[in-house]
mmCIF file of C-alpha atoms in Angstrom:
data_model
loop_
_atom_site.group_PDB
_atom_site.id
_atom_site.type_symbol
_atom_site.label_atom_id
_atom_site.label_comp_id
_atom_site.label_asym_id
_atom_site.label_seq_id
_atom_site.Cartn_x
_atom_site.Cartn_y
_atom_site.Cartn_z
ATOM 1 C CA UNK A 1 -12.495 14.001 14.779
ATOM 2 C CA UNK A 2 -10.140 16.497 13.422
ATOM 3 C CA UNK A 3 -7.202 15.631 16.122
ATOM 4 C CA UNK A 4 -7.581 12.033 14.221
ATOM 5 C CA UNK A 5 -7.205 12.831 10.997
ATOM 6 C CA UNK A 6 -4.015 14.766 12.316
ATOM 7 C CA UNK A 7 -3.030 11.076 11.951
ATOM 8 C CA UNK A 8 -4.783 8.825 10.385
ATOM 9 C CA UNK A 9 -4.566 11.222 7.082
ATOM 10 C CA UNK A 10 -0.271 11.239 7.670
ATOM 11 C CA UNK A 11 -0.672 7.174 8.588
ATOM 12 C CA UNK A 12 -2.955 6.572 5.389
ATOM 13 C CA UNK A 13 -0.319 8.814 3.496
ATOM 14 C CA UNK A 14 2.990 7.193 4.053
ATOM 15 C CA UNK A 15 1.550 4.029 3.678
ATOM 16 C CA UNK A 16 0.521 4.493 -0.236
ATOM 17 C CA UNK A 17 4.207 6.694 -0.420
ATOM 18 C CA UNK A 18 5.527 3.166 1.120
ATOM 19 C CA UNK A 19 3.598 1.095 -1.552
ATOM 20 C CA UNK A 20 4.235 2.817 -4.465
ATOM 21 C CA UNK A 21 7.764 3.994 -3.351
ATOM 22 C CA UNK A 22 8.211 0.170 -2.758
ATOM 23 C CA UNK A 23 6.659 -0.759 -6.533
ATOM 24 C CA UNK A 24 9.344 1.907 -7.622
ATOM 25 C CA UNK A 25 12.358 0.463 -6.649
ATOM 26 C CA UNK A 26 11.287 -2.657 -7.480
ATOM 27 C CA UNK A 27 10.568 -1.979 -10.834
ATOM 28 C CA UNK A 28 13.936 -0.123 -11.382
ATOM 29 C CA UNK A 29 15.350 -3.290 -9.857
ATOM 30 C CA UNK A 30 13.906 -5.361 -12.115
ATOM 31 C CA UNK A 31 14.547 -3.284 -15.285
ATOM 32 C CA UNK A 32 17.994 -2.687 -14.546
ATOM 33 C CA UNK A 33 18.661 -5.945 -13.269
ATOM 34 C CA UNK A 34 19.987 -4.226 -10.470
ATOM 35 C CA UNK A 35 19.347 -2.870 -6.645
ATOM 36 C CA UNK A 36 19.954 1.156 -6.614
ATOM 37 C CA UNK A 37 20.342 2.482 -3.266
ATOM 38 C CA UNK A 38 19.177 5.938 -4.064
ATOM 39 C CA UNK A 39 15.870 4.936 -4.812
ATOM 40 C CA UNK A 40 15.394 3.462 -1.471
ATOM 41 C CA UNK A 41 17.035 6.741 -0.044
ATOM 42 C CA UNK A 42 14.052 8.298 -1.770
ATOM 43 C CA UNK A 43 11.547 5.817 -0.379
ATOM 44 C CA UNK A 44 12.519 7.659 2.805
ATOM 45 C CA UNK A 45 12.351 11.033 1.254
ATOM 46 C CA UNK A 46 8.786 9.925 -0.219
ATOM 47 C CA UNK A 47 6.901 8.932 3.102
ATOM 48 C CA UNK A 48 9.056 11.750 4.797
ATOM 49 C CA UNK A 49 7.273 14.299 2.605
ATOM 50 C CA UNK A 50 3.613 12.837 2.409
ATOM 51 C CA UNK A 51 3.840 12.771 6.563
ATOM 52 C CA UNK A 52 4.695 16.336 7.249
ATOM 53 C CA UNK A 53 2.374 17.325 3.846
ATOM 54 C CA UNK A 54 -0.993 15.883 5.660
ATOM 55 C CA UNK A 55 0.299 16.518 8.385
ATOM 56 C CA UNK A 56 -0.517 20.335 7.293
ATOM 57 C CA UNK A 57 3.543 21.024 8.123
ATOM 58 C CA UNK A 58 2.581 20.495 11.969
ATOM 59 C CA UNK A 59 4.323 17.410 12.885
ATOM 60 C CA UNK A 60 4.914 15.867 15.846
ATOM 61 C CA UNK A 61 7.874 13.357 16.772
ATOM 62 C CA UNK A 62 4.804 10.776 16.201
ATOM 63 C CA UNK A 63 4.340 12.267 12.844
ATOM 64 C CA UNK A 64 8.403 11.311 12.410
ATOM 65 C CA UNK A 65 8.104 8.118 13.684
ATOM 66 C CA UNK A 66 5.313 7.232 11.401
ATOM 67 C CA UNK A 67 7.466 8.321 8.284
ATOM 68 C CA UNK A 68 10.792 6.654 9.814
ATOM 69 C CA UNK A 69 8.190 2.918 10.165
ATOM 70 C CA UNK A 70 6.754 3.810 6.495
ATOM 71 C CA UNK A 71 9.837 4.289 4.962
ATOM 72 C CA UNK A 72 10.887 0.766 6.190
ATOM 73 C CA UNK A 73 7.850 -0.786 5.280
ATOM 74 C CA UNK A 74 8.209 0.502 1.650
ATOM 75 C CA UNK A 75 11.965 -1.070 1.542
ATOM 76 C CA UNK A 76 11.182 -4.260 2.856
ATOM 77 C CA UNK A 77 8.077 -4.346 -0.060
ATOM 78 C CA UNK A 78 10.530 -3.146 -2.721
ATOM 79 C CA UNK A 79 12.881 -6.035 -1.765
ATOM 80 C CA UNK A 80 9.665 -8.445 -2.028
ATOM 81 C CA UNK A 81 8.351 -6.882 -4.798
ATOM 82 C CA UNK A 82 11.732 -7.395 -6.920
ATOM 83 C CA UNK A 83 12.544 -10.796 -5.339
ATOM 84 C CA UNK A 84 8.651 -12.121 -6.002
ATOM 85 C CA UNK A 85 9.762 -11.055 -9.794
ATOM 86 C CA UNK A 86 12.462 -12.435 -10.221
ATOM 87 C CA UNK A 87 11.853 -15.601 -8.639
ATOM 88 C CA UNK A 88 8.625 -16.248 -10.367
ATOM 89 C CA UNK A 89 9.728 -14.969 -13.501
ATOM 90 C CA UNK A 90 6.545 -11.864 -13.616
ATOM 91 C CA UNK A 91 3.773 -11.219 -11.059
ATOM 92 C CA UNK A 92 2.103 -14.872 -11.376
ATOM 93 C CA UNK A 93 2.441 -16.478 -7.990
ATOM 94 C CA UNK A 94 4.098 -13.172 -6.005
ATOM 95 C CA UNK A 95 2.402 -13.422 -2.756
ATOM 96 C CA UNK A 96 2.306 -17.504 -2.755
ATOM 97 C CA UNK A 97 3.270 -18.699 0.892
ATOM 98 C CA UNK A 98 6.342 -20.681 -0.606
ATOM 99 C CA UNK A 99 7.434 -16.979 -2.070
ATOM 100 C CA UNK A 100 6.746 -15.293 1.024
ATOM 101 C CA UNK A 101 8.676 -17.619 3.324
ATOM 102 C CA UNK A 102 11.615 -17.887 0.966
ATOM 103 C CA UNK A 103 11.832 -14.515 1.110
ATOM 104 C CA UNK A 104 11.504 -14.461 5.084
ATOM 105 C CA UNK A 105 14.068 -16.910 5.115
ATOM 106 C CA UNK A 106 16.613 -15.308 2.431
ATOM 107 C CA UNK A 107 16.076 -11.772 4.182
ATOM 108 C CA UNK A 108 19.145 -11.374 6.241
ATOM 109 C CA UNK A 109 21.406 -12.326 3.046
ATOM 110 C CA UNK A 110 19.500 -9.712 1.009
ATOM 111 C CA UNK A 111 20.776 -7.062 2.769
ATOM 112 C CA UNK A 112 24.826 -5.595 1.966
ATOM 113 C CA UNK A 113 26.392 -2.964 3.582
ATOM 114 C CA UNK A 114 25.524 -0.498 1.028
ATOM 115 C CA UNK A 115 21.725 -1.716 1.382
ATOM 116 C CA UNK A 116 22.119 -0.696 5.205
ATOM 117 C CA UNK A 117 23.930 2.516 4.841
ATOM 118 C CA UNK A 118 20.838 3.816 1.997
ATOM 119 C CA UNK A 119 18.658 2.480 4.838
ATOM 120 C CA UNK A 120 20.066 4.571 7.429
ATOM 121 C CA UNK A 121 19.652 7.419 5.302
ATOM 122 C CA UNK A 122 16.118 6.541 4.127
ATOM 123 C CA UNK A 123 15.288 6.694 7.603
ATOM 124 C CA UNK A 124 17.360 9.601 8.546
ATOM 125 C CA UNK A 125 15.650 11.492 5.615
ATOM 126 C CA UNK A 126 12.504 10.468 6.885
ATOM 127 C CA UNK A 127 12.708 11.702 10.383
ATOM 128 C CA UNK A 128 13.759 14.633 9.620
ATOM 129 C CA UNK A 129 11.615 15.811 6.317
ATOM 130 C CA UNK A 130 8.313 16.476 8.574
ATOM 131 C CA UNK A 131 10.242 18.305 11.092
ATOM 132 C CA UNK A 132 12.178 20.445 8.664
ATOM 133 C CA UNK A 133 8.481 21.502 6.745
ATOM 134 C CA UNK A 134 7.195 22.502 10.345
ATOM 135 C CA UNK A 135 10.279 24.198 10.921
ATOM 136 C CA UNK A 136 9.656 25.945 7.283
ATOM 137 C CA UNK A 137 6.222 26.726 8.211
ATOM 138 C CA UNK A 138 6.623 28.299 11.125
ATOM 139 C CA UNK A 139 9.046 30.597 10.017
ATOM 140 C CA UNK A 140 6.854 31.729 7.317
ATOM 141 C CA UNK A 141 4.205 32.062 9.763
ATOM 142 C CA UNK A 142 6.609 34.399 12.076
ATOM 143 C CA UNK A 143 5.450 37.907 11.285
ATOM 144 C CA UNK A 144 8.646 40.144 10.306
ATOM 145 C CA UNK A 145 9.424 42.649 12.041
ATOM 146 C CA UNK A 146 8.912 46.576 10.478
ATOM 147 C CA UNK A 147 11.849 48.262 9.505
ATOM 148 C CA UNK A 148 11.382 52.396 9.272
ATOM 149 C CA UNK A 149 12.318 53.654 6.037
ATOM 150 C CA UNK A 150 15.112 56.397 6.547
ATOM 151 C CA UNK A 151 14.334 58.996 4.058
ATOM 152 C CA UNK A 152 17.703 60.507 3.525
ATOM 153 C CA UNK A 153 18.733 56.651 2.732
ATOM 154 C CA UNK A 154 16.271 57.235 -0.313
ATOM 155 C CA UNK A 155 17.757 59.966 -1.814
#
């Protein structure tokens, strides 16, 4: 039981960071009237650091992989988030099929270059957040070595 929760906890974890990272950015988009890369940078951040916290800072490359597929998931739901918005003018109707396939079908034009480059960095950031806190961890963990006090240094 425990070895699952070494997953399902990190899974269940980036998956509300995805949501609500997601709900962010779309609600910046929305209020700005405009698309801000760096929050979707953070997205990757977000699900990055919610894997490698429940993952008690002992992640695997599964643990990474599970942040890198969260962080995606939370882009692609801020860009449907913001689109459903703006496209139905508020919430009302955000998750109607004709939404949902308009959006399917008007994904590849959604994203620019700079939307790909904050992606690659979202996912970047999110690989390597878990692994960096295990990193951290261990090294804190690492008993330091005893250095003898000279007592003529003292004086």
């Amino acid at each position: 039981m425990e070895e699952e929760n070494k997953v399902a906890m990190p899974i269940l974890g980036a998956l509300v960071a995805a949501l609500v990272g997601g709900a962010l950015w779309a609600t910046v988009t929305v209020m700005s009237e405009r698309e801000w890369g760096l929050v979707a940078w953070a997205i990757g951040g977000l699900t990055g650091y919610a894997v490698g916290f429940l993952a008690d800072r002992r992640a695997t490359q599964l643990h990474q992989i599970i942040a890198v597929v969260a962080s995606l998931i939370g882009i692609m739901l801020g860009k449907f988030f913001a689109f459903g918005y703006i496209v139905n003018n508020g919430m009302s109707g955000m998750f109607d099929s004709y939404v949902v396939s308009m959006f399917m079908e008007l994904l590849p034009e959604m994203f620019s270059m700079f939307d790909i480059l904050f992606v690659l960095f979202a996912v970047v950031t999110a690989w390597r957040l878990p692994a960096a806190m295990t990193a951290k961890a261990q090294q804190e963990q690492t008993p330091q070595p005893i250095t003898p006090v000279n007592d003529r240094e003292n004086l």
